[in-house]
Each structure stands twice: as C-alpha cells, then as structure tokens.
Tab-separated table of C-alpha atoms and ligand atoms in Angstrom:
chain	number	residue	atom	x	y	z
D	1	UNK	CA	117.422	67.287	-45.585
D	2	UNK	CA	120.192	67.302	-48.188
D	3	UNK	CA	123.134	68.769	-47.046
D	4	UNK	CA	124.583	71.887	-47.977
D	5	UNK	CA	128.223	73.620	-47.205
D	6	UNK	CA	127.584	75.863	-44.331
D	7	UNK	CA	128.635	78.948	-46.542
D	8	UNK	CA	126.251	77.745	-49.493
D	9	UNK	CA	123.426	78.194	-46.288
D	10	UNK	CA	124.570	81.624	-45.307
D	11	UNK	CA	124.719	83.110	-48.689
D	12	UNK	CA	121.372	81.713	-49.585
D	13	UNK	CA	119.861	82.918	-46.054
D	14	UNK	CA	121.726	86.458	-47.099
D	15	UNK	CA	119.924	86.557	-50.284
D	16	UNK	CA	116.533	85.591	-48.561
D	17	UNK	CA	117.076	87.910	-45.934
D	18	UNK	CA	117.934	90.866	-47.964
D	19	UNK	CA	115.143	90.574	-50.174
D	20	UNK	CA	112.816	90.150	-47.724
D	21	UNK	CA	113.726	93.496	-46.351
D	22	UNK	CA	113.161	95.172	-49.799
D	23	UNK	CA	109.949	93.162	-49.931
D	24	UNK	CA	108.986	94.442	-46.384
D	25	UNK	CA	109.291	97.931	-47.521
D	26	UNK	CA	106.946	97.826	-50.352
D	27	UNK	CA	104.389	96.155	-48.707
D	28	UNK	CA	104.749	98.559	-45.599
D	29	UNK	CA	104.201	101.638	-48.075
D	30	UNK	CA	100.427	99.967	-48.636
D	31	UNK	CA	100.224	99.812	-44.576
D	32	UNK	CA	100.860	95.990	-44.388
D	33	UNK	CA	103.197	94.776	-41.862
D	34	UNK	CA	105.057	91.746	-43.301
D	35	UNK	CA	105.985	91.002	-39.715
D	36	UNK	CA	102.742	90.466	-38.587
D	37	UNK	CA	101.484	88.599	-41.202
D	38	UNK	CA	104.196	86.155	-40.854
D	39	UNK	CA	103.222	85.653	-37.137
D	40	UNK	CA	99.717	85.736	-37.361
D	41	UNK	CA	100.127	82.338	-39.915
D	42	UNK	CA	101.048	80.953	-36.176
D	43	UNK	CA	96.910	80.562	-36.663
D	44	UNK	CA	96.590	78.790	-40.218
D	45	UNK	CA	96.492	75.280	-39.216
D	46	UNK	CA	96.618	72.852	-41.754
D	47	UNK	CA	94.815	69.481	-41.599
D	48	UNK	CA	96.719	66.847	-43.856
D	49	UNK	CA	94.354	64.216	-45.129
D	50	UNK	CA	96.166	60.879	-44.646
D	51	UNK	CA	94.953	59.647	-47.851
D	52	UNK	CA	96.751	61.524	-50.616
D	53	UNK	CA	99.618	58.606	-49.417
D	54	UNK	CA	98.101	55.824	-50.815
D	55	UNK	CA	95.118	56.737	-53.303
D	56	UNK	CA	92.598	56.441	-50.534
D	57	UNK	CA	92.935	52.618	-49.980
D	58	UNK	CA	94.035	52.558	-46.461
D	59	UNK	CA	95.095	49.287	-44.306
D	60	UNK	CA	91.521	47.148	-43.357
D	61	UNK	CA	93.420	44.576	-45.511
D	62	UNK	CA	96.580	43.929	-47.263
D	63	UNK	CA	95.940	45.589	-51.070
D	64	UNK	CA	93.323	47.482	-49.842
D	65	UNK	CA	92.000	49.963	-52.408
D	66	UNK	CA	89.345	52.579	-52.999
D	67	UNK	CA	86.248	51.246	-54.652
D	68	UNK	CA	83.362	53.095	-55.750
D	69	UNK	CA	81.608	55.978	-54.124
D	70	UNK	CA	81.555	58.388	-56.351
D	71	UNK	CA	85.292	58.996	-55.712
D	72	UNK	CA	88.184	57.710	-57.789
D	73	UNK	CA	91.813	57.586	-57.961
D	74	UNK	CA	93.831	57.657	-61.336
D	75	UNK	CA	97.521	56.941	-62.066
D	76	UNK	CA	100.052	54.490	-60.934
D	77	UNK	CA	102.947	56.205	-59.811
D	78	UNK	CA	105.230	53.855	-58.355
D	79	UNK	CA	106.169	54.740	-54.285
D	80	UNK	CA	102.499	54.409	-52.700
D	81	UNK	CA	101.948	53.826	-48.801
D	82	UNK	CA	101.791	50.035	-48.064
D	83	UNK	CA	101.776	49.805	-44.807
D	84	UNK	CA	101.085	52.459	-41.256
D	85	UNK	CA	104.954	52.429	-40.805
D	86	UNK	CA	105.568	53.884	-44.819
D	87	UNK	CA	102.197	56.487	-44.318
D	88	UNK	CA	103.730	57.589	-40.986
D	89	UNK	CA	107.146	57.705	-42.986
D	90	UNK	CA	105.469	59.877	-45.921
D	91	UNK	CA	103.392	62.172	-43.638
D	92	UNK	CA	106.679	63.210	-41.585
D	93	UNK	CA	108.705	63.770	-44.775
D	94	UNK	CA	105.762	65.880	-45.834
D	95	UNK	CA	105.752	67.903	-42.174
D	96	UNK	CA	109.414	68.398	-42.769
D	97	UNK	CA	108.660	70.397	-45.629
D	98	UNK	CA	106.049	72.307	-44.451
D	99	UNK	CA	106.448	75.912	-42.295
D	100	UNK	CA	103.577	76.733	-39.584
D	101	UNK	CA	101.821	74.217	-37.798
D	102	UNK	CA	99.626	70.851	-38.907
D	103	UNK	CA	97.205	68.524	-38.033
D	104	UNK	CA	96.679	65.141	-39.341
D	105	UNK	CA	93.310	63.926	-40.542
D	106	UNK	CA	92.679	60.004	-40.619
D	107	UNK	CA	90.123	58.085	-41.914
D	108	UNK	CA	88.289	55.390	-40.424
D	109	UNK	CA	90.415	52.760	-42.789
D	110	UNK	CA	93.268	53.780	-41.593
D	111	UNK	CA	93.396	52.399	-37.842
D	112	UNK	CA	96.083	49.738	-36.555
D	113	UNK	CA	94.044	46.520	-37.764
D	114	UNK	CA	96.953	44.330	-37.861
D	115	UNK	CA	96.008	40.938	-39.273
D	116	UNK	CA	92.568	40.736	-37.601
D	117	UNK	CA	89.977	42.376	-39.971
D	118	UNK	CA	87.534	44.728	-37.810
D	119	UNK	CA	84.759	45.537	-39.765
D	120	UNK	CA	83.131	48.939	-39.718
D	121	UNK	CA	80.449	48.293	-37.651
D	122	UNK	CA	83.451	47.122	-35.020
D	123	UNK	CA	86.106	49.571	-34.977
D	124	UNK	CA	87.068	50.507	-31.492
D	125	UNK	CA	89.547	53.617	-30.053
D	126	UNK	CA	92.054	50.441	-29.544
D	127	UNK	CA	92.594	50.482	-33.370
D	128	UNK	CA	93.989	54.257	-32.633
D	129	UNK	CA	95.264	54.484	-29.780
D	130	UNK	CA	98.875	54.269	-31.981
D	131	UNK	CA	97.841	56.772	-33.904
D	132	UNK	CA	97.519	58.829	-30.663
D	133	UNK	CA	100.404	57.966	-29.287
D	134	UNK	CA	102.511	59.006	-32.642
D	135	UNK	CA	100.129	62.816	-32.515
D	136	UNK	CA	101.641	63.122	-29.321
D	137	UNK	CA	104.996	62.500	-29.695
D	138	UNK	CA	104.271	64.808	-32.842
D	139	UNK	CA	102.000	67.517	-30.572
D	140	UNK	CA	99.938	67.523	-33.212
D	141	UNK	CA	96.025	67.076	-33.370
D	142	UNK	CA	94.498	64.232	-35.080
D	143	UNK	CA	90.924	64.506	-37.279
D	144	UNK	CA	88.796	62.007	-38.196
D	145	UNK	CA	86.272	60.575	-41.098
D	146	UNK	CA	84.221	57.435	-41.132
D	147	UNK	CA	84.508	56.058	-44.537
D	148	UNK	CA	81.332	55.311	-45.936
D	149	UNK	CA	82.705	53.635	-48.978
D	150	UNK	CA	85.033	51.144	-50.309
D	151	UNK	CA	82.491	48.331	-48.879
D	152	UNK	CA	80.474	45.169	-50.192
D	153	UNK	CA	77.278	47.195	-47.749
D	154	UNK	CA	78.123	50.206	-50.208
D	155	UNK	CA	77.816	48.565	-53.433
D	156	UNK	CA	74.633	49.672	-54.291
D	157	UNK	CA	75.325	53.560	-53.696
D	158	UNK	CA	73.497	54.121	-50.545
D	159	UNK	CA	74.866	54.221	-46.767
D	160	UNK	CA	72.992	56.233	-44.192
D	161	UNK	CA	70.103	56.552	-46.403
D	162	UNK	CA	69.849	53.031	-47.572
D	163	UNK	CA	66.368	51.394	-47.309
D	164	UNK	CA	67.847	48.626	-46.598
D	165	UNK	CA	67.467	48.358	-42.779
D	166	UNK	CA	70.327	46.114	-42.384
D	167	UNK	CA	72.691	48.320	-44.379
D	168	UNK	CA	71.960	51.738	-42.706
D	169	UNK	CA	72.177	50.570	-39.424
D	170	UNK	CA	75.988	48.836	-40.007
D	171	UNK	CA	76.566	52.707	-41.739
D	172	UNK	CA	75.006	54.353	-38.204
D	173	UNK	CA	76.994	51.703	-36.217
D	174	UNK	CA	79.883	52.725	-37.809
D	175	UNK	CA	79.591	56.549	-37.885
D	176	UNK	CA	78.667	56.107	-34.020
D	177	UNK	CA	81.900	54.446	-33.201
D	178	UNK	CA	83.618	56.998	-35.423
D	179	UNK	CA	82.153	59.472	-33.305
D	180	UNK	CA	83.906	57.504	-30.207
D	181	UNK	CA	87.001	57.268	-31.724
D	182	UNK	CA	87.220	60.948	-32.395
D	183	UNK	CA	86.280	61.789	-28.930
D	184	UNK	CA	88.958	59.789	-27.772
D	185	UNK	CA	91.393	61.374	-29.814
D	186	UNK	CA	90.041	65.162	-29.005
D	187	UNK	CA	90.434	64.597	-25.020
D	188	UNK	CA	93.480	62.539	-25.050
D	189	UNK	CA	95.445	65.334	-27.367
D	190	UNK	CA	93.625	68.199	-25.502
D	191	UNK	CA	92.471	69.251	-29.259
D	192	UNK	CA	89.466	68.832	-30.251
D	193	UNK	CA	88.612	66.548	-33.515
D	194	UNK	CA	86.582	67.449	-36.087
D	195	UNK	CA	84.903	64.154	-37.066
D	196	UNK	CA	83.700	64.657	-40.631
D	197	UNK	CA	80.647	62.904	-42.174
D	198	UNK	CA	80.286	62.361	-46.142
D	199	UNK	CA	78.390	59.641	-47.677
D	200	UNK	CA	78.335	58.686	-51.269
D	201	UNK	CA	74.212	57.767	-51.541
D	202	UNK	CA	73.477	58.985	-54.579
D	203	UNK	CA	71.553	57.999	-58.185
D	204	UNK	CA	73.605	57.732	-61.238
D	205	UNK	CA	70.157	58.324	-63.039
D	206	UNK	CA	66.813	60.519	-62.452
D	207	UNK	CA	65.449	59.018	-59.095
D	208	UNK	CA	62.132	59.606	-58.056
D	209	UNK	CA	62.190	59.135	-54.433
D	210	UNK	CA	64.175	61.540	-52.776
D	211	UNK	CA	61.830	62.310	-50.424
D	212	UNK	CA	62.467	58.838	-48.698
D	213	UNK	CA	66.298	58.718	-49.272
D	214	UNK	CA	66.693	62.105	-47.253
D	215	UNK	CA	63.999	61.424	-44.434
D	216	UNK	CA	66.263	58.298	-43.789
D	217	UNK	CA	69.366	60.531	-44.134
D	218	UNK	CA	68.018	62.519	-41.528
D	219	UNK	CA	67.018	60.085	-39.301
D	220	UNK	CA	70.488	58.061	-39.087
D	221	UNK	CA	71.916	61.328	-38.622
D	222	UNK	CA	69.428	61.873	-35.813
D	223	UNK	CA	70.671	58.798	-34.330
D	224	UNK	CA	74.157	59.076	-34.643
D	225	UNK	CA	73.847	62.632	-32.911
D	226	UNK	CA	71.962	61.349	-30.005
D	227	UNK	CA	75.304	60.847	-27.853
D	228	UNK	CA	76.709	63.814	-27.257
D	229	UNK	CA	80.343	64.434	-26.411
D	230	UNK	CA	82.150	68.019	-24.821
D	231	UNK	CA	83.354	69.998	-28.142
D	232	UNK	CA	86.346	70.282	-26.561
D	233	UNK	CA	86.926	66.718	-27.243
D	234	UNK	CA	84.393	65.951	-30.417
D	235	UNK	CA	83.262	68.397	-33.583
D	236	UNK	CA	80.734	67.002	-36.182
D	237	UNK	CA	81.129	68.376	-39.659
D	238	UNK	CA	78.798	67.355	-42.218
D	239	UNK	CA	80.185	67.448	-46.101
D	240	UNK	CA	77.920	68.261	-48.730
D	241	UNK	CA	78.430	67.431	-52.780
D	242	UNK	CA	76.370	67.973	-56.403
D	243	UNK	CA	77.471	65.046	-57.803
D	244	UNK	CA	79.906	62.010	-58.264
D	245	UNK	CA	80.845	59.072	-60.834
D	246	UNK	CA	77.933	57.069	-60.570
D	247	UNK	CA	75.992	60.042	-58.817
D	248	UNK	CA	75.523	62.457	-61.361
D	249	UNK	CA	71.404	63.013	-61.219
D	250	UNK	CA	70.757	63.215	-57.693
D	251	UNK	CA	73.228	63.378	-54.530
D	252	UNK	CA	71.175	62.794	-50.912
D	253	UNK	CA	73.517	64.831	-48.879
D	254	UNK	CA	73.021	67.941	-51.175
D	255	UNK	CA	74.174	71.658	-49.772
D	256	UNK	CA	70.486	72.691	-49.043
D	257	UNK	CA	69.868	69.323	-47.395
D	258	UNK	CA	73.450	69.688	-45.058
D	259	UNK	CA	73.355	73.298	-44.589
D	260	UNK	CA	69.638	73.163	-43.250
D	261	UNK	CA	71.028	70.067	-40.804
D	262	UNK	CA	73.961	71.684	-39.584
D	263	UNK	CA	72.193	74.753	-38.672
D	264	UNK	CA	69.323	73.276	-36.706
D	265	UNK	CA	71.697	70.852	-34.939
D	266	UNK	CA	73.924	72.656	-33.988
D	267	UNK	CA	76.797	71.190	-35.997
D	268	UNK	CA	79.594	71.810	-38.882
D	269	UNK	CA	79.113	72.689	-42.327
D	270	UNK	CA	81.808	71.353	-44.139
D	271	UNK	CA	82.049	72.575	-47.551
D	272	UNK	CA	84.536	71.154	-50.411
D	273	UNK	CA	85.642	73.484	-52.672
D	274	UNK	CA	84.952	70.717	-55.681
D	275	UNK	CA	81.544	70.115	-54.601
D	276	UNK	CA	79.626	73.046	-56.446
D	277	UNK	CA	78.847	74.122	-59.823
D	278	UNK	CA	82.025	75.893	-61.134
D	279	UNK	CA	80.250	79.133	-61.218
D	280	UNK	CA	79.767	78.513	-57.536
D	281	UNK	CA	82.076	80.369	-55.265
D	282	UNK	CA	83.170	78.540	-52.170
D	283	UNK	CA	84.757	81.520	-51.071
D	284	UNK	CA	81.594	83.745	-51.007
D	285	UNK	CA	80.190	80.959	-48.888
D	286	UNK	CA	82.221	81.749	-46.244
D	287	UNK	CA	80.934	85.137	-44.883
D	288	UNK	CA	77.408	84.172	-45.345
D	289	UNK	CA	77.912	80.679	-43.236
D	290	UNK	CA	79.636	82.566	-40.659
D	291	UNK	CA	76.703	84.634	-39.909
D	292	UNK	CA	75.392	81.262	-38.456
D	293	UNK	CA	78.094	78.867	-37.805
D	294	UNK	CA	80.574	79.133	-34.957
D	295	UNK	CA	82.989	77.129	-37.079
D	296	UNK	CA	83.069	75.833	-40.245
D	297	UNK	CA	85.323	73.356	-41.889
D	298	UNK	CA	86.839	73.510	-45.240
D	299	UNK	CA	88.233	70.701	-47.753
D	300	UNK	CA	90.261	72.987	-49.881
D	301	UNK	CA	90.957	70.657	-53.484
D	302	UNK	CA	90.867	71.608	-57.221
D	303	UNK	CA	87.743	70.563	-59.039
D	304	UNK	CA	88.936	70.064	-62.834
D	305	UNK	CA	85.391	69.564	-65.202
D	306	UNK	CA	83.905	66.781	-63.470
D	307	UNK	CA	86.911	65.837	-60.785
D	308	UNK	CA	86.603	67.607	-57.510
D	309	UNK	CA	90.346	66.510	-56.283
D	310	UNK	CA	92.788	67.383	-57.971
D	311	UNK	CA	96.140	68.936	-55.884
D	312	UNK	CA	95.693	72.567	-55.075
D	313	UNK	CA	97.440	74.797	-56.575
D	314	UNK	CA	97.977	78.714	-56.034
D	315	UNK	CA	94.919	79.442	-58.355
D	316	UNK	CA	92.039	82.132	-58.238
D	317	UNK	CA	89.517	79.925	-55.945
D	318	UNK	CA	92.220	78.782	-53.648
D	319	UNK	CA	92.947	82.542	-52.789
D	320	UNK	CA	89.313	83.962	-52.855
D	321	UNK	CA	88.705	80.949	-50.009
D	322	UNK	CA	91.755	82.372	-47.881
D	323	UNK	CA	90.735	85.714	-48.579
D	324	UNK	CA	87.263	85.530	-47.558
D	325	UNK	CA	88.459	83.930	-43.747
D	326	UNK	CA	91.374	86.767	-43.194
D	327	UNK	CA	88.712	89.091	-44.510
D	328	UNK	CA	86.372	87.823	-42.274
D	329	UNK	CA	88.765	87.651	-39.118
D	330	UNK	CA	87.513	84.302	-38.806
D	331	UNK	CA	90.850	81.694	-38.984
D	332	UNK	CA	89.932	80.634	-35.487
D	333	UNK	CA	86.470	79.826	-36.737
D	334	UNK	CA	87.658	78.132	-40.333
D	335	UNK	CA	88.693	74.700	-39.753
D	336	UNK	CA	91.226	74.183	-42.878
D	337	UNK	CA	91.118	70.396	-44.007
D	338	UNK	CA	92.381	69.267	-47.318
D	339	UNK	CA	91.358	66.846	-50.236
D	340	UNK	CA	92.687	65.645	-52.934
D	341	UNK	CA	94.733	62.354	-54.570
D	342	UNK	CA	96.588	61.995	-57.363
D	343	UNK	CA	98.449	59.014	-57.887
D	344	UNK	CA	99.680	60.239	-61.246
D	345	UNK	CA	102.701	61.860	-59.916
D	346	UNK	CA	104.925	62.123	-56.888
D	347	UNK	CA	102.245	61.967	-53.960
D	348	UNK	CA	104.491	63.253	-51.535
D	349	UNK	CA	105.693	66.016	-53.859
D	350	UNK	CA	101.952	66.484	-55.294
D	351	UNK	CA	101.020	66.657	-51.088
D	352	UNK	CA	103.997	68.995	-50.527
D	353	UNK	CA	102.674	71.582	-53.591
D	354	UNK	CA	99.199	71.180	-52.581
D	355	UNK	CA	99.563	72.677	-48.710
D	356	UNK	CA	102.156	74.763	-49.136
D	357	UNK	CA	99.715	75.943	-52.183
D	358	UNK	CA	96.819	76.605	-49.235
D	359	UNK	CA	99.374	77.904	-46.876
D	360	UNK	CA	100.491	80.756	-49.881
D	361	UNK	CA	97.105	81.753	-50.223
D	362	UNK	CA	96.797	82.609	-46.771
D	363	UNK	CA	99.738	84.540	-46.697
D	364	UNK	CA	98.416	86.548	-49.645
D	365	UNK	CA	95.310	86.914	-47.338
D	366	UNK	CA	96.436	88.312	-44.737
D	367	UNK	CA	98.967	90.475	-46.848
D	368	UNK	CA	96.423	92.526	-47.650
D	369	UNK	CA	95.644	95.862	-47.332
D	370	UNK	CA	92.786	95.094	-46.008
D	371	UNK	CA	91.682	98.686	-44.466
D	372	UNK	CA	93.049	100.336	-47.386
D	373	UNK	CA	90.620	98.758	-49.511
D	374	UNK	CA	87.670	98.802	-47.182
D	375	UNK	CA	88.178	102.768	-47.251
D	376	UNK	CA	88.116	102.845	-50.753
D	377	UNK	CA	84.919	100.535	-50.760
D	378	UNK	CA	82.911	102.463	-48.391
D	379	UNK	CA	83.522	105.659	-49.905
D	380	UNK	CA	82.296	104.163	-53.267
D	381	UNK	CA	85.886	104.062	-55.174
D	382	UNK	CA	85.529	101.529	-56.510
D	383	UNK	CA	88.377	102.114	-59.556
D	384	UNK	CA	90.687	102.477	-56.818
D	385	UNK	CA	89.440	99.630	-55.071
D	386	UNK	CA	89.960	97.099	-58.249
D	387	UNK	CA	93.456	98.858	-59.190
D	388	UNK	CA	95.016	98.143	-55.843
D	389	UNK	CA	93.447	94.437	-56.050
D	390	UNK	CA	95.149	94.369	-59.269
D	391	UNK	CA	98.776	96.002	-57.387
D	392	UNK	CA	98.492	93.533	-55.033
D	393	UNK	CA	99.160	90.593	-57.482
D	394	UNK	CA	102.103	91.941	-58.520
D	395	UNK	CA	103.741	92.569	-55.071
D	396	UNK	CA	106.437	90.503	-54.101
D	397	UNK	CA	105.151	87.949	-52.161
D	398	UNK	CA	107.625	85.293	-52.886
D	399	UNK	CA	110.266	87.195	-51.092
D	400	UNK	CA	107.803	87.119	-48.120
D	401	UNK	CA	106.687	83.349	-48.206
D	402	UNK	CA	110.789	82.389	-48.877
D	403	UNK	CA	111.578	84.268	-45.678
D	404	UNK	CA	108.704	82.594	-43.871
D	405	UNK	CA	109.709	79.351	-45.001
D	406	UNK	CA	113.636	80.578	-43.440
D	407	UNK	CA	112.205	81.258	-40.417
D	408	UNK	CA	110.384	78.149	-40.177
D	409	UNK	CA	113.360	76.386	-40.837
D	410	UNK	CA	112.097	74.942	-44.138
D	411	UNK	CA	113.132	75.105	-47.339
D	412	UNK	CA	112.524	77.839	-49.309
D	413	UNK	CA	112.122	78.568	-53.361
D	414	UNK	CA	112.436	75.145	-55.547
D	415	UNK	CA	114.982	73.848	-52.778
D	416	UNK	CA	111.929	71.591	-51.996
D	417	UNK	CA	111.996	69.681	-55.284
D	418	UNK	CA	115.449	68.433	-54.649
D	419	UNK	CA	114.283	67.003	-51.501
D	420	UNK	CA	111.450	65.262	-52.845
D	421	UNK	CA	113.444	63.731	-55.744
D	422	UNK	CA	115.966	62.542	-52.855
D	423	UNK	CA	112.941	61.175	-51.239
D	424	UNK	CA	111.700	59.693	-54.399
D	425	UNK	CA	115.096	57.646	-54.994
D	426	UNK	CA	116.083	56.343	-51.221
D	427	UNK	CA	113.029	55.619	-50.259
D	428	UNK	CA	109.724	55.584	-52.548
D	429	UNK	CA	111.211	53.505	-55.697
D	430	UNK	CA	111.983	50.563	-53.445
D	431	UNK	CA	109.116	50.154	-52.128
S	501	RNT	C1	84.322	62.917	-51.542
S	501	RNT	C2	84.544	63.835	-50.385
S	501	RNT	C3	85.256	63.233	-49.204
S	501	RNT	C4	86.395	62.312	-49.615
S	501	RNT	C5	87.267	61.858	-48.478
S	501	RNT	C6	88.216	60.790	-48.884
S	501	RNT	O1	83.804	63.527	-52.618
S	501	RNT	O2	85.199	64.980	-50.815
S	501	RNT	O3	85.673	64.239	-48.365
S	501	RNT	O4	87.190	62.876	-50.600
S	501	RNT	O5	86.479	61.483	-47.423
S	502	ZN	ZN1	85.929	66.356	-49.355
C-alpha cells in the first residue's frame, strides 16, 4: 500500500465517513438500509479467473501461450505472469485491492508442472496440491476448468465431440482427472469447487452433421459424469456459447444443447454473459434457470461485437445480471465466476476494474428498493415504477461503495490507480 501521513488517512476517512452518512439518509428515505446492504455483500463471492494474469497461456511449458479455440488474446502490454510465483504475486496484489471476500478459479494449465511436462490426459491432484496449500494459507476456495484448448489434439476444432476416437477419449481422460482434481480441492478446503466444462468444437463454416458431433458430446459427457463425487467437495458446471473465431456457423455445446444436459443430469448451467446474441439478456436468464437449477454459475465479461471478453465494466448488462440474483434472493444459489483478458493494458489494473466493476453492481442490487418497486408493480404503476428505476441511478452510490471499500480496509475512490501504477513500476516493468 503506498503510504500516507496518518492525518492525510483521517481526513480522508472523515470525508468518507461523513458522506456516507448523508448518503445513508437518502437512501433510507426510499426504505433501503445502507447498513445492511453493506453486510449482506458478506455473500457476493467473487471467483477470480487466474488467467486474466497472463493472456490465458498458463505454465505446461516455458512460453506457453493460448492457441486457438475460438478464444484469443490481443495486446502486448509489457508485465505478464511468467511463472506460478509472479501469478501468485499478481493475484494477491489484486486481493489487496479488493473489499468482500474471493475465490480463485484455476485452470487445468495452470498446475505446478515444474520441468516435467504432464500432458492432459496425465494431470494428477499432485500438480495442485501447492495451489491448495497457498488457498489455505489464503482461506480462500479454489475453482477449477479443464482446458480443452491450446493443444496439438485440439487443432482441428473438436474435443469431446471429436470423431476421432483417439482424440475424445485423451479430452474425457482429461476432463475426468479434472473432475479429481477439483474434488480434491473441494474436500481439502471444506468448499466445494465448481469444476467448469467448455469446449471449443465448433465449425467455422455450415456443417452438416451436427447430429453426430452432439450425440458424441453427450456421450463423453456421459462418461465423464459416471464417477460421482459429494457436492460438498465437487460441482459440475457446463458453459454454453453461439459462436467463436473459427466457430462462427455452428458451436456443439450450444445453450439448448447445455441447458437440456444440465437439467436432466442434475448439473450446472453456466452461462457467460458474452455467449448470446446481444439482444440476448443474460440477466433475464437468471430467474427462469432458477426455477430449475439449485445453483447456477455465472462468467460475468463484456462481449464487444464479436469479442465475448472484454473487462467488465459498470455497464447496463453487468447490473441487470446483479439485479436479477438480489431480485431473486438467490446469491447463495449464483455462483459468480469471471472472464475476461486483455493484455492491451495493465492486467492487474484491467483485473482490479473488472471485479470491483461486478462487486458495484451488486451493491446497486441490493440497494434497491426492492419492495418499493414490487408495490408499485403489482398495483399496475407502472410510471412510478420506471421513475423510481430512473431515481435510483442518480442516488449516491459512490458514497456507499467508498465507505464499503473503508470498512474493508481497501482503498477507496481513484486511490486504487496510484497503487496499481506503483505496482506497475516496482514490480511488472522488470519482469
Ligand atoms: C470461452 C469461455 C471459457 C474461457 C475460459 C478461459 O469462450 O468463455 O470460459 O474463456 O475457460
Ligand atoms: Zn466463459
């Protein structure tokens, strides 16, 4: 933290203070209690993809780097994760800006591989056990991903629905020990993990077989499923997408195709924000899946035209998402996972902005005068509904989330820039 004369600190907590109090007493003349909805963010739980460190490359090898799959990276701003020690280093620096509580989500490239090369089909717990060890010296949870990508057995777009025999197995093989890994994680952190499953397999152009892609989909999914493992150590989320570079006519793991899965099987839907047509609300999603789901899980991103991970930022879909799970009641039944990675500008700044983007709009959420509108709703004002929607984004809510970040000891307003441009020049530019 950059250091700061101890009556610099007191003035600036004074200011915070005071106009949180004002702040307090505007939103308690719409019924909200600010108090309350600072405590009840005890329940937003963040989980912090590993990967916006280092452009999705992760450490199989030394110069790793994402290839293909439908995903990409762009940019080349200098200070990107080498190594587990710098990721680890990035990550806390990231926590340390953060209020409220996080988890961190790993993916299967990710594990302690040292200099011997474990391929997918051969990753064991062993190559996390250090990544459990740091979670629990952390008390945080860990979540996990196999990574169905960035792989000579990828190349030709299709992993769990390959029809090449010898391809889908090495993707089931590897999803199974996923699985494992997870499991371990969940019951040796007394948390469970969410293990989430996206594949790439996809057709740039019009395929004709479909049929056969998703009938093999659903039968390495069948088989990855058939060990089962106590949720209180092991969730299965399934991701769904329309499209990707180099996918853009047909994607196997469709919504329909996931959504249908997950239902029958008793398992997550996990549902990325930049995975829909843009008319497509992610946030109306949520009170229809919960009619069905115990749990969902959530990648919360920015889809920009045809990119579906850009950093979040405090926009209208980010807030309709939060809005729909405080509406709902449901943040103990919304797992909140991010995604996104841009390596065109400070990552750890860009990561910083992103959750404490997520973590606004669930403020906002549960802000609400939630009852108050309700009333209005029922009773079929619906001018008075809108206008107090409309009030509400002029309420100030910065004065809230400044005094939040006080309280969680974090800094508050743009004092967070300074910290990540201190970051930037002692430790990212000589890397
Ligand atoms: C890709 C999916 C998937 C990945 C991560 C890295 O479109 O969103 O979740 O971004 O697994
Ligand atoms: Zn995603």
């Amino acid at each position: 933290m950059i250091r700061k004369f101890s009556y610099e600190i007191n003035m600036e907590q004074g200011k915070t203070e005071e106009a949180y109090k004002i702040a307090k007493e505007k939103y308690a003349e719409l019924g909200v209690d600010t108090d309350t909805a600072i405590k009840q963010m005890e329940d937003v739980v963040i989980s912090l993809h590993c990967w916006q460190t280092d452009d999705v490359g992760g450490f199989e090898k030394p110069d790793s780097a994402l290839g293909g799959g439908g995903i990409q990276v762009t940019g080349n701003y200098p200070g990107k994760a080498r190594n587990i020690p710098e990721l680890i280093q990035d990550i806390e620096k990231v926590m340390s800006l953060l209020p409220g509580k996080q988890r961190l989500n790993l993916h299967a490239i990710y594990g302690h591989f040292g200099d011997k090369f474990a391929d997918r089909d051969k990753i064991t717990v062993g190559h996390f056990t250090k990544w459990i060890e740091w979670a629990k010296s952390k008390g945080t949870g860990l979540d996990f991903n196999p990574t169905c990508f960035s792989h000579p057995r990828a190349d030709n777009g299709y992993t769990l629905s390959s029809k090449n025999e010898e391809n889908r197995k090495f993707w089931v093989e590897h999803v199974k020990r996923c699985r494992e890994i997870g499991a371990a994680m969940g019951k040796e952190l007394n948390t469970s993990c969410i293990n989430n499953i996206w594949i790439p397999d996809g057709s740039k152009d019009i395929a004709v077989d479909t049929y056969t892609h998703r009938a093999l989909l659903k039968d390495s999914l069948d088989e990855i499923f058939e060990t089962e493992y106590p949720k209180e150590y092991l969730k299965d989320s399934v991701e769904s997408k329309l499209f990707g570079i180099g996918s853009e006519s047909m994607v196997v793991g469709s919504y329909d195709f996931y959504l249908a899965y997950a239902l029958k099987n008793n398992k997550l839907i996990c549902l990325d924000n930049g995975h829909f047509h843009p008319t497509e609300q992610v946030g109306d999603k949520i009170s229809a899946c919960l009619q069905f789901f115990d749990e969902i899980m959530l990648h919360v991103t920015r889809g920009v035209r045809w990119d579906s991970d850009h950093v979040v930022i405090l926009n209208d879909e980010t807030l309709h998402i939060a809005q729909e799970v405080i509406r709902a009641n449901a943040l103990r039944r919304v797992n909140i996972g991010l995604d996104f990675f841009d390596a065109s500008l400070n990552r750890i700044g860009a990561y910083v902005t992103g959750t404490r983007a997520v973590q606004q709009a669930f403020l906002i959420g549960l802000l609400e005068p939630f009852n108050q509108l309700k009333t209005y709703e029922n009773e079929n004002k619906y001018f008075e509904r809108l206008a107090l929607l409309e009030i509400m984004k002029t309420m100030p809510f910065g004065a809230i989330w400044d005094y939040y970040c006080l309280v969680n000891d974090v800094p508050a307003g743009i004092d967070y820039i300074k910290e990540i441009q201190t970051y930037e020049k002692d430790i990212l530019n000589k890397r």
